[in-house]
Amino acid sequence: MRRRLTTAALVALALGVAAWGAGSIPGIDGNCPVPAASAAGSEGCCHYNKGVCGCESGRARCCDGKVSASCRCGGGLTTRQIRIDTEPLLSVADFAFASQDMPEPPSARLTLFRLGADPLQFWFRLSCGPECWTQLAVNGALPLEVRWLFDPGSGPALEGDPQPVVLQRDKPTVFVARPPSQLRQGRWETEVRFDTERLCTRGDGKCWFRIEVRR
């Protein structure tokens, strides 16, 4: 009897591993497995919460159980091909790197920044419609943060504290400066976040904004 139970347990474990290897992530309620590629392919939605695994009250439900702060979704999962269509309420409309705070948008858009006395400026403009401002703004403003990541060659990692940014409805653009004392030679990326979600550009889905720093 004990041998039969052990065999059944091993078979169940093998089936579970096979299902995971096939690329499905179980939903929170266990009834809506989502292909891993679909869960990970929702641009910034639930990116830091293991992807999108469902839809709850019109908001994307992340695979770790969190409900997305800024991404809405449709009625749920499709029947033939399991996937979830998400639409961020908030996104990055435009961005640029510049060597100084200048008229917007910056006319000189850098891909290479030379270290000197001036800080590196990261500029971005938000896309946030009436629904976005109504649902996400706090006292008429959007609390964001800009993160600077450095890539030593093994992949980008956060360097230094995130920089808090508050954008008003009548001015959805900002320059965020990184002083030369906090820069070093190599590849850098910036990331704009709202709550735990990274904000991406619509259309091409850029979520990390890259710049090369040299002397």
Short mmCIF file of C-alpha atoms in Angstrom, two decimals:
data_model
loop_
_atom_site.label_atom_id
_atom_site.label_comp_id
_atom_site.label_asym_id
_atom_site.label_seq_id
_atom_site.Cartn_x
_atom_site.Cartn_y
_atom_site.Cartn_z
CA MET A 1 0.00 0.00 0.00
CA ARG A 2 2.78 2.43 0.96
CA ARG A 3 4.65 1.59 -2.25
CA ARG A 4 1.55 2.41 -4.34
CA LEU A 5 1.13 5.78 -2.59
CA THR A 6 4.79 6.63 -3.17
CA THR A 7 4.50 5.75 -6.85
CA ALA A 8 1.36 7.91 -7.22
CA ALA A 9 3.08 10.84 -5.56
CA LEU A 10 6.08 10.54 -7.89
CA VAL A 11 3.80 10.40 -10.93
CA ALA A 12 1.91 13.50 -9.76
CA LEU A 13 5.18 15.33 -9.19
CA ALA A 14 6.43 14.38 -12.66
CA LEU A 15 3.20 15.61 -14.25
CA GLY A 16 3.47 18.90 -12.38
CA VAL A 17 7.04 19.43 -13.56
CA ALA A 18 6.04 18.57 -17.13
CA ALA A 19 3.19 21.09 -17.04
CA TRP A 20 5.52 23.82 -15.79
CA GLY A 21 8.10 22.92 -18.43
CA ALA A 22 5.42 23.24 -21.09
CA GLY A 23 5.33 26.93 -20.24
CA SER A 24 2.16 27.52 -18.23
CA ILE A 25 1.73 29.53 -15.05
CA PRO A 26 -1.25 28.61 -12.88
CA GLY A 27 -3.64 31.41 -12.09
CA ILE A 28 -4.32 32.45 -8.51
CA ASP A 29 -7.57 30.50 -8.46
CA GLY A 30 -5.94 27.50 -10.17
CA ASN A 31 -8.45 27.55 -13.03
CA CYS A 32 -6.76 29.72 -15.65
CA PRO A 33 -3.24 28.64 -16.63
CA VAL A 34 -1.48 31.31 -18.69
CA PRO A 35 1.41 30.54 -21.06
CA ALA A 36 4.63 31.94 -19.66
CA ALA A 37 5.25 33.90 -22.87
CA SER A 38 1.88 35.62 -22.55
CA ALA A 39 2.39 36.41 -18.86
CA ALA A 40 5.79 37.93 -19.55
CA GLY A 41 4.80 39.74 -22.73
CA SER A 42 2.61 42.47 -21.30
CA GLU A 43 5.24 45.20 -21.52
CA GLY A 44 5.31 47.02 -18.18
CA CYS A 45 2.16 45.50 -16.71
CA CYS A 46 3.01 43.36 -13.67
CA HIS A 47 6.60 43.11 -14.88
CA TYR A 48 7.93 42.99 -11.32
CA ASN A 49 5.04 40.84 -10.13
CA LYS A 50 5.68 37.73 -12.26
CA GLY A 51 3.57 38.79 -15.25
CA VAL A 52 -0.17 39.00 -15.88
CA CYS A 53 -2.27 35.98 -14.92
CA GLY A 54 -5.82 37.30 -14.99
CA CYS A 55 -8.27 40.17 -14.97
CA GLU A 56 -9.97 41.47 -11.83
CA SER A 57 -12.54 44.28 -11.88
CA GLY A 58 -11.08 45.67 -15.09
CA ARG A 59 -7.49 45.67 -13.80
CA ALA A 60 -4.72 43.23 -14.68
CA ARG A 61 -4.15 40.64 -11.96
CA CYS A 62 -0.48 39.78 -11.51
CA CYS A 63 0.76 36.23 -11.08
CA ASP A 64 1.89 36.93 -7.51
CA GLY A 65 -1.64 38.02 -6.55
CA LYS A 66 -1.18 41.79 -6.74
CA VAL A 67 -3.71 43.80 -8.73
CA SER A 68 -2.02 46.13 -11.21
CA ALA A 69 -2.01 49.79 -10.23
CA SER A 70 -2.16 51.18 -13.76
CA CYS A 71 -3.00 48.46 -16.30
CA ARG A 72 -6.55 47.71 -17.30
CA CYS A 73 -7.75 44.63 -19.13
CA GLY A 74 -10.78 43.21 -20.89
CA GLY A 75 -13.22 40.58 -19.74
CA GLY A 76 -10.59 37.97 -19.01
CA LEU A 77 -9.07 35.07 -20.90
CA THR A 78 -9.83 33.99 -24.42
CA THR A 79 -11.05 30.43 -24.92
CA ARG A 80 -9.04 29.07 -27.83
CA GLN A 81 -5.70 30.74 -27.17
CA ILE A 82 -5.10 31.66 -23.55
CA ARG A 83 -3.82 35.20 -23.37
CA ILE A 84 -4.70 38.47 -21.67
CA ASP A 85 -4.93 41.80 -23.45
CA THR A 86 -3.78 44.64 -21.24
CA GLU A 87 -3.75 48.38 -21.81
CA PRO A 88 -1.69 50.65 -19.56
CA LEU A 89 -3.54 53.77 -18.47
CA LEU A 90 -0.17 55.47 -18.07
CA SER A 91 2.80 55.32 -20.44
CA VAL A 92 5.88 57.22 -21.60
CA ALA A 93 5.04 59.32 -24.67
CA ASP A 94 8.57 60.55 -25.40
CA PHE A 95 12.04 60.54 -23.83
CA ALA A 96 15.55 61.84 -24.45
CA PHE A 97 18.96 62.22 -22.83
CA ALA A 98 20.58 65.64 -22.87
CA SER A 99 23.66 67.37 -21.49
CA GLN A 100 21.69 70.24 -20.00
CA ASP A 101 18.21 71.37 -19.05
CA MET A 102 16.99 72.91 -22.30
CA PRO A 103 13.72 73.84 -24.03
CA GLU A 104 11.44 70.84 -24.38
CA PRO A 105 11.60 68.49 -26.07
CA PRO A 106 15.41 68.40 -26.25
CA SER A 107 16.64 69.02 -29.78
CA ALA A 108 19.93 67.20 -29.15
CA ARG A 109 19.11 63.62 -28.18
CA LEU A 110 22.19 61.87 -26.87
CA THR A 111 23.15 58.23 -27.21
CA LEU A 112 26.64 58.97 -25.86
CA PHE A 113 27.37 61.24 -22.88
CA ARG A 114 30.85 62.56 -22.11
CA LEU A 115 31.72 62.85 -18.41
CA GLY A 116 32.54 66.37 -17.34
CA ALA A 117 31.24 69.03 -14.98
CA ASP A 118 27.62 68.89 -16.17
CA PRO A 119 25.06 66.35 -15.00
CA LEU A 120 23.39 63.92 -17.37
CA GLN A 121 19.79 64.92 -17.94
CA PHE A 122 17.03 62.40 -18.59
CA TRP A 123 13.86 63.96 -19.98
CA PHE A 124 10.51 62.27 -20.45
CA ARG A 125 6.90 63.12 -21.22
CA LEU A 126 3.94 61.11 -19.98
CA SER A 127 0.87 59.95 -21.83
CA CYS A 128 -1.99 60.16 -19.33
CA GLY A 129 -5.56 60.85 -20.47
CA PRO A 130 -8.57 61.96 -18.41
CA GLU A 131 -9.25 58.42 -17.18
CA CYS A 132 -5.62 58.07 -16.12
CA TRP A 133 -5.63 61.33 -14.14
CA THR A 134 -8.97 60.51 -12.52
CA GLN A 135 -7.95 57.05 -11.38
CA LEU A 136 -4.23 57.37 -10.67
CA ALA A 137 -3.49 60.96 -9.61
CA VAL A 138 -3.02 61.80 -5.94
CA ASN A 139 -4.09 65.37 -5.14
CA GLY A 140 -3.87 66.23 -8.83
CA ALA A 141 -0.36 64.84 -9.33
CA LEU A 142 1.27 61.56 -10.33
CA PRO A 143 3.89 60.18 -7.93
CA LEU A 144 6.61 58.46 -9.97
CA GLU A 145 10.21 57.46 -9.57
CA VAL A 146 13.15 57.29 -11.95
CA ARG A 147 15.65 54.48 -11.46
CA TRP A 148 19.18 54.48 -12.83
CA LEU A 149 20.67 51.10 -13.67
CA PHE A 150 24.30 50.33 -14.55
CA ASP A 151 25.32 47.35 -16.66
CA PRO A 152 28.84 46.05 -15.87
CA GLY A 153 28.44 43.43 -18.57
CA SER A 154 26.41 40.87 -16.68
CA GLY A 155 23.12 42.76 -16.89
CA PRO A 156 21.76 46.07 -15.55
CA ALA A 157 21.33 46.53 -11.80
CA LEU A 158 19.94 49.42 -9.78
CA GLU A 159 22.64 51.87 -8.73
CA GLY A 160 21.79 54.38 -6.01
CA ASP A 161 18.41 55.32 -4.64
CA PRO A 162 15.44 55.85 -6.96
CA GLN A 163 14.70 59.52 -7.64
CA PRO A 164 11.13 60.52 -6.73
CA VAL A 165 9.30 62.65 -9.30
CA VAL A 166 5.89 64.28 -8.99
CA LEU A 167 4.23 65.39 -12.23
CA GLN A 168 1.34 67.84 -12.34
CA ARG A 169 -1.49 67.54 -14.82
CA ASP A 170 -0.61 70.83 -16.52
CA LYS A 171 3.06 69.82 -16.90
CA PRO A 172 3.49 66.12 -17.73
CA THR A 173 7.21 66.51 -18.57
CA VAL A 174 10.34 66.69 -16.44
CA PHE A 175 14.15 66.73 -16.56
CA VAL A 176 15.78 64.37 -14.05
CA ALA A 177 19.48 65.04 -13.44
CA ARG A 178 22.22 62.57 -12.54
CA PRO A 179 25.34 64.37 -11.26
CA PRO A 180 28.74 63.31 -12.67
CA SER A 181 29.81 62.14 -9.20
CA GLN A 182 27.13 59.43 -9.49
CA LEU A 183 28.13 58.31 -12.99
CA ARG A 184 30.88 56.05 -14.28
CA GLN A 185 31.94 54.86 -17.68
CA GLY A 186 29.79 52.20 -19.24
CA ARG A 187 26.24 51.39 -20.19
CA TRP A 188 23.40 52.97 -18.25
CA GLU A 189 19.64 52.59 -18.41
CA THR A 190 16.83 54.58 -16.86
CA GLU A 191 13.45 53.26 -15.91
CA VAL A 192 10.29 55.20 -15.00
CA ARG A 193 8.04 53.51 -12.49
CA PHE A 194 4.56 54.04 -11.09
CA ASP A 195 3.85 51.93 -8.02
CA THR A 196 5.72 48.66 -8.77
CA GLU A 197 5.24 48.89 -12.54
CA ARG A 198 7.66 50.17 -15.14
CA LEU A 199 6.22 52.57 -17.70
CA CYS A 200 6.82 51.79 -21.37
CA THR A 201 6.37 53.63 -24.63
CA ARG A 202 3.34 52.68 -26.69
CA GLY A 203 3.83 51.15 -30.09
CA ASP A 204 7.45 50.01 -29.78
CA GLY A 205 7.17 49.03 -26.11
CA LYS A 206 10.47 50.48 -24.91
CA CYS A 207 10.67 50.17 -21.13
CA TRP A 208 14.38 50.79 -20.52
CA PHE A 209 16.06 53.89 -21.91
CA ARG A 210 19.76 53.45 -22.66
CA ILE A 211 22.75 55.79 -22.70
CA GLU A 212 26.51 55.17 -23.02
CA VAL A 213 28.74 57.19 -20.66
CA ARG A 214 32.40 57.83 -21.58
CA ARG A 215 35.21 60.23 -20.66
#
